[in-house]
Tab-separated table of C-alpha atoms and ligand atoms in Angstrom:
chain	number	residue	atom	x	y	z
A	218	MET	CA	-206.952	70.279	66.230
A	219	ASN	CA	-207.550	70.307	62.311
A	220	ARG	CA	-210.695	72.421	63.154
A	221	ILE	CA	-207.963	75.128	64.606
A	222	VAL	CA	-205.550	74.694	61.875
A	223	ILE	CA	-208.562	75.370	59.547
A	224	ALA	CA	-210.013	78.408	61.274
A	225	ILE	CA	-206.781	79.770	61.196
A	226	GLY	CA	-206.137	79.406	57.823
A	227	CYS	CA	-209.472	80.679	56.931
A	228	ALA	CA	-208.911	83.705	58.698
A	229	ALA	CA	-205.812	84.657	57.514
A	230	LEU	CA	-206.734	84.456	53.561
A	231	VAL	CA	-209.858	86.550	54.913
A	232	SER	CA	-207.444	89.107	55.704
A	233	LEU	CA	-206.597	89.394	52.180
A	234	GLY	CA	-210.189	90.258	51.505
A	235	LEU	CA	-210.576	87.091	49.509
A	236	CYS	CA	-213.577	85.331	51.070
A	237	LEU	CA	-215.547	88.942	51.373
A	238	LYS	CA	-214.613	89.802	47.651
A	239	ILE	CA	-216.233	86.688	46.217
A	240	GLY	CA	-219.367	87.080	48.917
A	241	THR	CA	-219.751	90.145	47.565
A	242	ALA	CA	-219.561	88.875	43.767
A	243	ILE	CA	-221.899	86.372	44.716
A	244	ALA	CA	-224.369	88.865	46.209
A	245	ALA	CA	-224.447	91.740	43.538
A	246	ASP	CA	-225.114	88.665	40.917
A	247	SER	CA	-228.376	87.373	42.554
A	248	GLU	CA	-229.345	91.119	43.431
A	249	ALA	CA	-229.377	92.091	39.746
A	250	ALA	CA	-232.233	91.399	37.551
A	251	LYS	CA	-234.150	88.683	37.740
A	252	ALA	CA	-233.563	86.221	34.498
A	253	GLN	CA	-235.697	87.523	31.090
A	254	THR	CA	-237.794	85.899	29.103
A	255	LEU	CA	-237.049	84.810	25.516
A	256	GLN	CA	-239.910	84.952	23.050
A	257	SER	CA	-239.991	82.342	20.451
A	258	PRO	CA	-240.694	82.830	16.780
A	259	GLU	CA	-244.330	82.467	16.667
A	260	ASP	CA	-244.292	86.136	18.970
A	261	PHE	CA	-242.361	87.320	15.675
A	262	ALA	CA	-245.049	86.155	13.173
A	263	ASN	CA	-246.970	89.880	13.188
A	264	ILE	CA	-243.553	91.566	12.100
A	265	ARG	CA	-244.792	91.026	8.359
A	266	ASP	CA	-241.387	91.805	5.871
A	267	GLU	CA	-238.981	88.717	6.313
A	268	SER	CA	-235.835	90.867	6.656
A	269	LYS	CA	-237.685	92.821	9.627
A	270	ARG	CA	-238.485	90.011	11.345
A	271	SER	CA	-235.392	88.099	10.749
A	272	VAL	CA	-232.906	90.980	12.530
A	273	ALA	CA	-235.812	91.086	15.251
A	274	MET	CA	-235.120	87.630	16.116
A	275	PHE	CA	-231.802	88.176	16.015
A	276	ASN	CA	-231.970	90.828	18.568
A	277	GLU	CA	-233.800	88.707	20.772
A	278	MET	CA	-230.955	86.113	20.474
A	279	GLY	CA	-228.733	88.806	21.069
A	280	LYS	CA	-230.090	88.520	25.393
A	281	VAL	CA	-228.340	84.886	25.262
A	282	LEU	CA	-225.209	86.093	22.782
A	283	THR	CA	-224.571	88.891	25.448
A	284	HIS	CA	-225.455	87.459	28.372
A	285	PRO	CA	-222.662	87.376	30.799
A	286	ARG	CA	-222.747	83.601	31.416
A	287	CYS	CA	-221.946	83.340	27.859
A	288	VAL	CA	-219.678	86.583	26.851
A	289	SER	CA	-217.490	85.306	30.188
A	290	CYS	CA	-215.671	82.495	27.992
A	291	HIS	CA	-216.065	84.358	24.631
A	292	PRO	CA	-213.333	87.091	25.614
A	293	ARG	CA	-211.497	89.964	23.262
A	294	GLY	CA	-208.377	89.422	25.468
A	295	ASP	CA	-206.686	85.792	27.152
A	296	SER	CA	-208.525	85.993	30.168
A	297	PRO	CA	-211.825	84.360	30.616
A	298	LEU	CA	-214.712	86.983	32.740
A	299	GLN	CA	-216.732	86.747	35.513
A	300	GLY	CA	-219.981	87.612	37.081
A	301	MET	CA	-222.714	90.175	35.662
A	302	ASP	CA	-220.332	92.913	35.475
A	303	LEU	CA	-217.863	91.041	33.437
A	304	HIS	CA	-214.675	91.746	35.934
A	305	LYS	CA	-211.323	89.726	35.030
A	306	HIS	CA	-211.310	85.943	36.215
A	307	GLU	CA	-210.146	85.647	39.716
A	308	PRO	CA	-207.467	83.585	40.310
A	309	PRO	CA	-205.749	85.453	37.038
A	310	ILE	CA	-205.958	82.657	34.426
A	311	VAL	CA	-204.748	82.587	30.978
A	312	ARG	CA	-206.231	80.856	27.777
A	313	GLY	CA	-203.494	78.221	26.996
A	314	ALA	CA	-203.200	75.843	24.363
A	315	GLY	CA	-206.861	75.030	23.115
A	316	GLY	CA	-208.571	77.624	25.746
A	317	MET	CA	-207.718	74.995	28.624
A	318	GLY	CA	-205.178	77.373	30.421
A	319	ALA	CA	-201.533	77.389	31.330
A	320	PRO	CA	-199.360	74.289	32.397
A	321	GLY	CA	-200.044	73.861	36.199
A	322	MET	CA	-203.081	75.650	36.136
A	323	ARG	CA	-205.851	74.768	33.624
A	324	CYS	CA	-209.146	75.417	33.658
A	325	SER	CA	-209.601	71.920	35.567
A	326	THR	CA	-207.574	72.828	38.400
A	327	CYS	CA	-210.964	73.859	39.242
A	328	HIS	CA	-213.780	73.284	36.820
A	329	ASP	CA	-214.995	69.804	36.648
A	330	ASP	CA	-217.582	68.272	34.769
A	331	ASP	CA	-220.130	69.628	36.980
A	332	ASN	CA	-221.154	72.888	39.162
A	333	VAL	CA	-219.937	71.741	42.794
A	334	ALA	CA	-221.456	73.487	45.764
A	335	PHE	CA	-219.222	75.427	47.851
A	336	SER	CA	-219.375	73.171	51.296
A	337	THR	CA	-218.552	75.993	53.605
A	338	GLU	CA	-220.349	79.240	51.943
A	339	GLU	CA	-223.356	79.654	49.415
A	340	GLY	CA	-222.243	79.651	45.525
A	341	SER	CA	-220.655	77.158	43.765
A	342	ILE	CA	-217.958	76.320	41.219
A	343	PRO	CA	-219.112	75.798	37.906
A	344	GLY	CA	-217.899	73.176	35.334
A	345	HIS	CA	-219.226	70.812	32.340
A	346	PRO	CA	-217.029	68.485	30.966
A	347	GLY	CA	-216.069	70.725	27.755
A	348	TRP	CA	-215.042	73.879	29.845
A	349	ARG	CA	-212.896	75.744	28.114
A	350	LEU	CA	-212.510	79.057	26.267
A	351	ALA	CA	-213.961	79.933	22.763
A	352	PRO	CA	-211.390	80.442	20.156
A	353	LYS	CA	-210.174	84.592	19.886
A	354	SER	CA	-211.706	84.500	16.265
A	355	MET	CA	-215.307	84.186	18.457
A	356	ALA	CA	-214.614	86.877	20.516
A	357	TRP	CA	-218.048	89.114	21.629
A	358	GLU	CA	-217.092	90.503	24.558
A	359	GLY	CA	-217.488	94.608	24.080
A	360	LYS	CA	-219.083	94.086	20.554
A	361	SER	CA	-222.469	95.034	19.081
A	362	LEU	CA	-225.017	92.420	17.883
A	363	GLY	CA	-224.427	93.775	14.820
A	364	GLU	CA	-221.089	93.072	14.826
A	365	ILE	CA	-221.299	89.330	16.699
A	366	CYS	CA	-223.934	88.858	13.741
A	367	ARG	CA	-221.789	89.192	10.779
A	368	GLN	CA	-218.517	87.532	12.776
A	369	LEU	CA	-220.905	84.372	13.294
A	370	LYS	CA	-221.865	84.278	9.694
A	371	ASP	CA	-218.185	85.213	8.044
A	372	GLN	CA	-217.327	81.674	6.775
A	373	ASP	CA	-213.040	82.822	6.803
A	374	ARG	CA	-213.200	83.361	10.682
A	375	SER	CA	-216.235	81.287	11.878
A	376	HIS	CA	-215.437	77.795	12.349
A	377	MET	CA	-219.281	77.051	11.993
A	378	THR	CA	-221.608	76.977	8.948
A	379	LEU	CA	-225.252	78.222	9.952
A	380	GLU	CA	-226.477	75.002	10.018
A	381	GLU	CA	-223.404	73.952	12.381
A	382	LEU	CA	-224.510	77.138	14.426
A	383	GLN	CA	-227.755	76.283	15.112
A	384	LYS	CA	-227.010	72.570	16.210
A	385	HIS	CA	-224.322	74.288	18.584
A	386	ASN	CA	-227.023	77.269	19.787
A	387	ALA	CA	-229.700	73.984	20.385
A	388	THR	CA	-228.046	71.086	21.526
A	389	ASP	CA	-224.050	71.819	22.865
A	390	GLY	CA	-223.837	71.473	26.126
A	391	LEU	CA	-221.484	73.447	27.044
A	392	VAL	CA	-224.050	76.392	25.384
A	393	GLY	CA	-226.614	74.274	27.618
A	394	TRP	CA	-224.747	75.614	30.570
A	395	GLY	CA	-225.573	78.737	30.632
A	396	TRP	CA	-228.848	77.909	31.181
A	397	HIS	CA	-228.144	75.927	34.728
A	398	PRO	CA	-225.032	77.563	35.829
A	399	GLY	CA	-225.458	76.631	39.499
A	400	GLU	CA	-225.988	78.483	42.693
A	401	GLY	CA	-225.079	82.111	42.936
A	402	ARG	CA	-225.473	82.552	39.455
A	403	ILE	CA	-228.306	84.380	37.161
A	404	PRO	CA	-228.896	81.779	34.205
A	405	VAL	CA	-229.110	83.372	30.856
A	406	SER	CA	-232.906	84.307	29.458
A	407	GLY	CA	-235.739	81.278	28.299
A	408	THR	CA	-234.617	78.428	27.364
A	409	GLN	CA	-232.072	76.489	25.372
A	410	GLU	CA	-235.124	74.926	23.549
A	411	ILE	CA	-236.305	78.537	22.517
A	412	PHE	CA	-232.490	79.379	21.837
A	413	GLY	CA	-232.735	76.789	18.953
A	414	GLU	CA	-236.062	77.656	17.779
A	415	LEU	CA	-235.232	81.409	17.120
A	416	THR	CA	-231.508	80.405	15.635
A	417	GLN	CA	-233.613	78.021	13.176
A	418	ALA	CA	-236.274	80.794	12.214
A	419	TRP	CA	-233.580	83.753	11.694
A	420	ILE	CA	-231.901	81.351	9.536
A	421	ASP	CA	-234.708	80.586	7.608
A	422	THR	CA	-235.837	84.097	6.966
A	423	GLY	CA	-232.679	84.930	5.304
A	424	ALA	CA	-229.877	85.276	8.871
A	425	VAL	CA	-230.458	89.119	8.690
A	426	CYS	CA	-228.197	90.809	10.689
A	427	PRO	CA	-228.812	93.894	12.558
A	428	GLU	CA	-227.022	97.894	12.028
A	429	GLY	CA	-224.339	98.693	13.569
B	188	MET	CA	-220.567	54.436	50.270
B	189	ALA	CA	-217.304	53.352	49.891
B	190	ILE	CA	-215.003	55.468	47.822
B	191	ARG	CA	-212.011	53.834	46.475
B	192	PHE	CA	-208.712	55.549	45.103
B	193	GLU	CA	-205.034	55.483	44.843
B	194	LEU	CA	-203.728	57.900	47.847
B	195	ASN	CA	-200.079	58.619	47.712
B	196	GLY	CA	-199.183	55.170	46.007
B	197	LYS	CA	-201.664	53.233	48.091
B	198	GLU	CA	-204.925	51.800	47.256
B	199	VAL	CA	-207.243	53.327	49.819
B	200	SER	CA	-211.118	53.420	50.421
B	201	ALA	CA	-212.732	56.171	52.050
B	202	ASP	CA	-216.482	55.714	53.540
B	203	VAL	CA	-218.307	59.300	53.270
B	204	GLU	CA	-220.902	60.826	51.452
B	205	PRO	CA	-220.104	61.217	47.797
B	206	ASP	CA	-220.130	65.020	48.144
B	207	THR	CA	-217.581	65.457	50.909
B	208	PRO	CA	-214.709	67.508	49.275
B	209	LEU	CA	-211.568	65.154	49.432
B	210	LEU	CA	-209.526	68.398	51.559
B	211	TRP	CA	-211.913	67.286	54.076
B	212	VAL	CA	-211.414	63.039	53.392
B	213	LEU	CA	-207.406	63.269	53.167
B	214	ARG	CA	-207.437	65.970	56.404
B	215	ASP	CA	-210.100	63.943	58.722
B	216	HIS	CA	-210.196	60.700	58.104
B	217	PHE	CA	-206.523	60.297	56.148
B	218	TRP	CA	-204.937	62.684	58.472
B	219	LEU	CA	-202.719	63.994	56.138
B	220	THR	CA	-202.991	67.427	57.415
B	221	GLY	CA	-199.850	68.938	54.978
B	222	THR	CA	-202.810	69.894	52.275
B	223	LYS	CA	-204.567	72.851	53.905
B	224	PHE	CA	-207.477	74.831	53.899
B	225	GLY	CA	-207.296	78.381	53.010
B	226	CYS	CA	-210.587	79.783	51.797
B	227	GLY	CA	-213.029	76.365	50.331
B	228	ILE	CA	-213.826	78.489	46.981
B	229	ALA	CA	-211.150	77.563	44.588
B	230	GLN	CA	-209.432	81.011	45.228
B	231	CYS	CA	-206.639	80.364	47.024
B	232	GLY	CA	-204.752	77.161	46.233
B	233	ALA	CA	-203.952	75.993	49.842
B	234	CYS	CA	-205.339	72.859	49.268
B	235	THR	CA	-203.897	72.091	45.731
B	236	VAL	CA	-202.861	68.151	45.215
B	237	HIS	CA	-202.203	65.828	42.248
B	238	LEU	CA	-205.313	64.361	40.435
B	239	ASN	CA	-204.111	62.326	37.942
B	240	GLY	CA	-201.086	64.401	37.455
B	241	LEU	CA	-203.069	67.346	37.349
B	242	THR	CA	-203.061	69.904	40.189
B	243	ARG	CA	-206.232	70.331	41.514
B	244	ARG	CA	-208.370	72.172	44.371
B	245	SER	CA	-209.337	69.665	46.984
B	246	CYS	CA	-211.606	71.867	48.504
B	247	ILE	CA	-213.953	71.782	45.134
B	248	THR	CA	-213.906	68.387	44.588
B	249	PRO	CA	-216.264	65.974	45.725
B	250	ILE	CA	-214.679	62.518	46.991
B	251	SER	CA	-217.349	60.809	44.242
B	252	ARG	CA	-214.694	62.593	41.399
B	253	VAL	CA	-211.757	60.869	42.748
B	254	GLU	CA	-213.020	57.010	42.787
B	255	GLY	CA	-211.069	55.071	40.606
B	256	GLY	CA	-208.268	57.997	40.269
B	257	THR	CA	-204.504	58.668	41.720
B	258	VAL	CA	-204.512	61.319	44.575
B	259	THR	CA	-201.225	62.567	45.541
B	260	THR	CA	-200.731	65.128	47.863
B	261	ILE	CA	-197.682	67.171	49.606
B	262	GLU	CA	-196.743	64.346	51.733
B	263	GLY	CA	-196.537	61.667	48.900
B	264	ILE	CA	-195.136	63.838	46.008
B	265	SER	CA	-192.247	62.094	44.750
B	266	GLY	CA	-189.662	62.070	41.568
B	267	GLU	CA	-186.920	64.052	40.461
B	268	GLU	CA	-188.536	66.977	39.895
B	269	ALA	CA	-190.355	67.102	43.437
B	270	ARG	CA	-186.705	66.645	44.685
B	271	ALA	CA	-185.361	69.581	42.976
B	272	ILE	CA	-188.208	72.101	44.116
B	273	GLN	CA	-188.141	70.531	47.747
B	274	ASP	CA	-183.784	71.229	47.306
B	275	ALA	CA	-184.563	74.663	46.125
B	276	TRP	CA	-186.820	75.523	48.696
B	277	VAL	CA	-184.379	75.010	51.379
B	278	ALA	CA	-181.725	76.169	49.515
B	279	LEU	CA	-183.616	79.803	49.221
B	280	ASP	CA	-185.589	79.657	52.256
B	281	VAL	CA	-188.979	80.055	50.267
B	282	PRO	CA	-191.791	79.456	53.208
B	283	GLN	CA	-192.162	82.251	55.745
B	284	CYS	CA	-195.438	81.262	57.480
B	285	GLY	CA	-195.291	78.116	55.762
B	286	PHE	CA	-199.304	77.851	55.231
B	287	CYS	CA	-199.487	77.920	51.704
B	288	GLN	CA	-196.817	76.226	50.355
B	289	SER	CA	-197.814	72.702	50.201
B	290	GLY	CA	-199.974	74.069	47.200
B	291	GLN	CA	-197.095	76.203	46.023
B	292	VAL	CA	-195.278	73.434	45.864
B	293	MET	CA	-197.941	71.078	44.322
B	294	SER	CA	-198.160	73.486	41.730
B	295	ALA	CA	-194.562	74.656	40.860
B	296	THR	CA	-194.027	70.262	40.741
B	297	ALA	CA	-196.767	70.272	38.185
B	298	LEU	CA	-195.493	73.155	35.853
B	299	LEU	CA	-191.846	71.503	36.051
B	300	ARG	CA	-192.820	68.304	34.657
B	301	GLU	CA	-194.850	69.777	32.036
B	302	ILE	CA	-192.353	72.645	31.100
B	303	PRO	CA	-188.461	71.804	32.270
B	304	LYS	CA	-187.312	75.063	31.549
B	305	PRO	CA	-190.133	77.528	32.483
B	306	THR	CA	-189.947	81.469	31.836
B	307	ASP	CA	-190.872	84.027	34.277
B	308	GLU	CA	-194.199	83.975	32.358
B	309	ASN	CA	-194.960	80.139	32.313
B	310	ILE	CA	-194.211	80.733	36.395
B	311	ASP	CA	-196.603	83.356	37.017
B	312	GLN	CA	-199.103	81.946	34.925
B	313	ALA	CA	-198.749	78.076	36.627
B	314	MET	CA	-198.766	79.934	39.923
B	315	ALA	CA	-201.336	82.721	40.023
B	316	GLY	CA	-203.543	80.438	41.597
B	317	ASN	CA	-201.650	80.371	44.981
B	318	ILE	CA	-201.877	82.591	47.191
B	319	CYS	CA	-199.205	83.814	49.404
B	320	ARG	CA	-200.154	85.564	52.685
B	321	CYS	CA	-196.438	86.775	53.375
B	322	ALA	CA	-195.836	87.378	49.740
B	323	THR	CA	-193.081	84.900	49.076
B	324	TYR	CA	-193.447	85.171	45.622
B	325	VAL	CA	-190.214	86.385	44.379
B	326	ARG	CA	-188.408	83.549	46.406
B	327	ILE	CA	-190.824	80.670	44.789
B	328	ARG	CA	-190.632	82.714	41.286
B	329	LYS	CA	-186.218	81.942	42.081
B	330	ALA	CA	-186.852	78.268	43.439
B	331	ILE	CA	-188.394	77.189	40.730
B	332	HIS	CA	-186.108	78.643	38.030
B	333	ARG	CA	-183.143	77.064	40.363
B	334	ALA	CA	-184.923	73.629	40.532
B	335	SER	CA	-184.793	73.832	37.000
B	336	ASP	CA	-181.122	74.801	36.346
B	337	SER	CA	-180.726	71.705	39.072
B	338	LEU	CA	-182.523	68.993	36.514
B	339	GLU	CA	-180.453	70.156	33.535
B	340	GLY	CA	-178.011	68.424	35.492
C	644	FES	S1	-208.686	75.852	50.362
C	644	FES	FE1	-208.897	74.949	48.050
C	644	FES	S2	-208.342	76.971	46.868
C	644	FES	FE2	-208.503	77.705	48.842
C	645	FES	S1	-195.723	81.420	53.372
C	645	FES	FE1	-197.179	82.714	54.786
C	645	FES	S2	-199.159	82.327	53.388
C	645	FES	FE2	-197.123	81.528	52.115
C-alpha cells in the first residue's frame, strides 16, 4: 500500500517535470569537460619575471576560483547557483541571515554535514557542516579574474588578510568540499593542496593581479 | 544497527541500515504515512518533518543523522502555532488533493514559530521549497496570515 502511495506521489511530481529537470542537469554535469588539472608553482619556474610569474599563478588559481563548484556559493545576488551552467538554485532559496537561508527554509533543510547519495536515482545532495553562502562582499559571479583578484586584496571589503586567505584556500573544509562534491558533480581542478601552494607562491611573488 | 531517537515525543529505536532515509523509516517502520514521498531528491517538500525543531526533508536524511535527535511529523506536531495553522487550513479549505499538505503544514508551522507576524515575502521564502501540484499557493499564503492573526489573540 505504501509503495502504491509512493508511486502515485512520484508520478504526480514527475508530471511537474521536476524529476526530469534534475536528471538532465546531472547528465549535463557529467558530460561536461572532465576535471582539468591544476599546475603547481614549480610549473611556473621558467617565467623569470616575478610579476609575470605571480600573474600566471593567479590565472592558474582562477581555474578554482571561477569553477562552478566555487562560484555557486559566491553569487552576486541573493540566491545560490547550481550546475556547470550556474543556473539559479532550485528550489528557490534566499541568502538570509549569515548566508544560511530563510526562517522555515534554511540551507540545513536539505544540506547536512556530508554529501548524501539519493536513494531513488543517481546523484546526491551536497553537504558540509559549514554549508552557507559567501558574504555578498565576496561575490565573484560574472567578474573577471582581475576583478576577483583585486577584490580579494582589497582590505576594505575582504574579510581576510592574504595570510588568512592562504589558510582559507589551503585548509578550509568548505573550500575543500569543491574537490569532493559528491556523485553527479564535477570536482574542482587539481587538489586543495596544490591550490594552497599556488596561493602561497602567488603571495610570495607579490600577489600581483591580472589586468582586466 | 539500532538507531535511537525521539519521535513525536516518544523514545523509539529503528533497527535499519544507517543510510536508510528517515522517510522510509517513518513510513515503513513506524507506519506514520502522513509524511509523503514526492521526489526523493529534496525538490518538492512533501517529506518535510522537523528535526530538532527545524524543517528537514526526510527523503535525503540518512537515519544515522537522526540518532539522539528529535523528530516531529505531521502526526505529532503540536503547540499553539500548529493549532492555529490547522484551524486556518480547515477554515479556508486549503488542500485540494492533499498530497503536499503535510509538508506545507510543517513548513508553515516552523515559519510561524520563528516569525509570528510574517510578511508575504517571509511566507514565500519559507514555503518556496514546498511544491503543490494543485497550486493551492494563494490559499496557503492566506491561511498563514489568518493563523498569524489568530495567534495575536
Ligand atoms: S520527497 Fe523529499 S523533497 Fe520531495
Ligand atoms: S493539494 Fe494537491 S499537491 Fe498540493
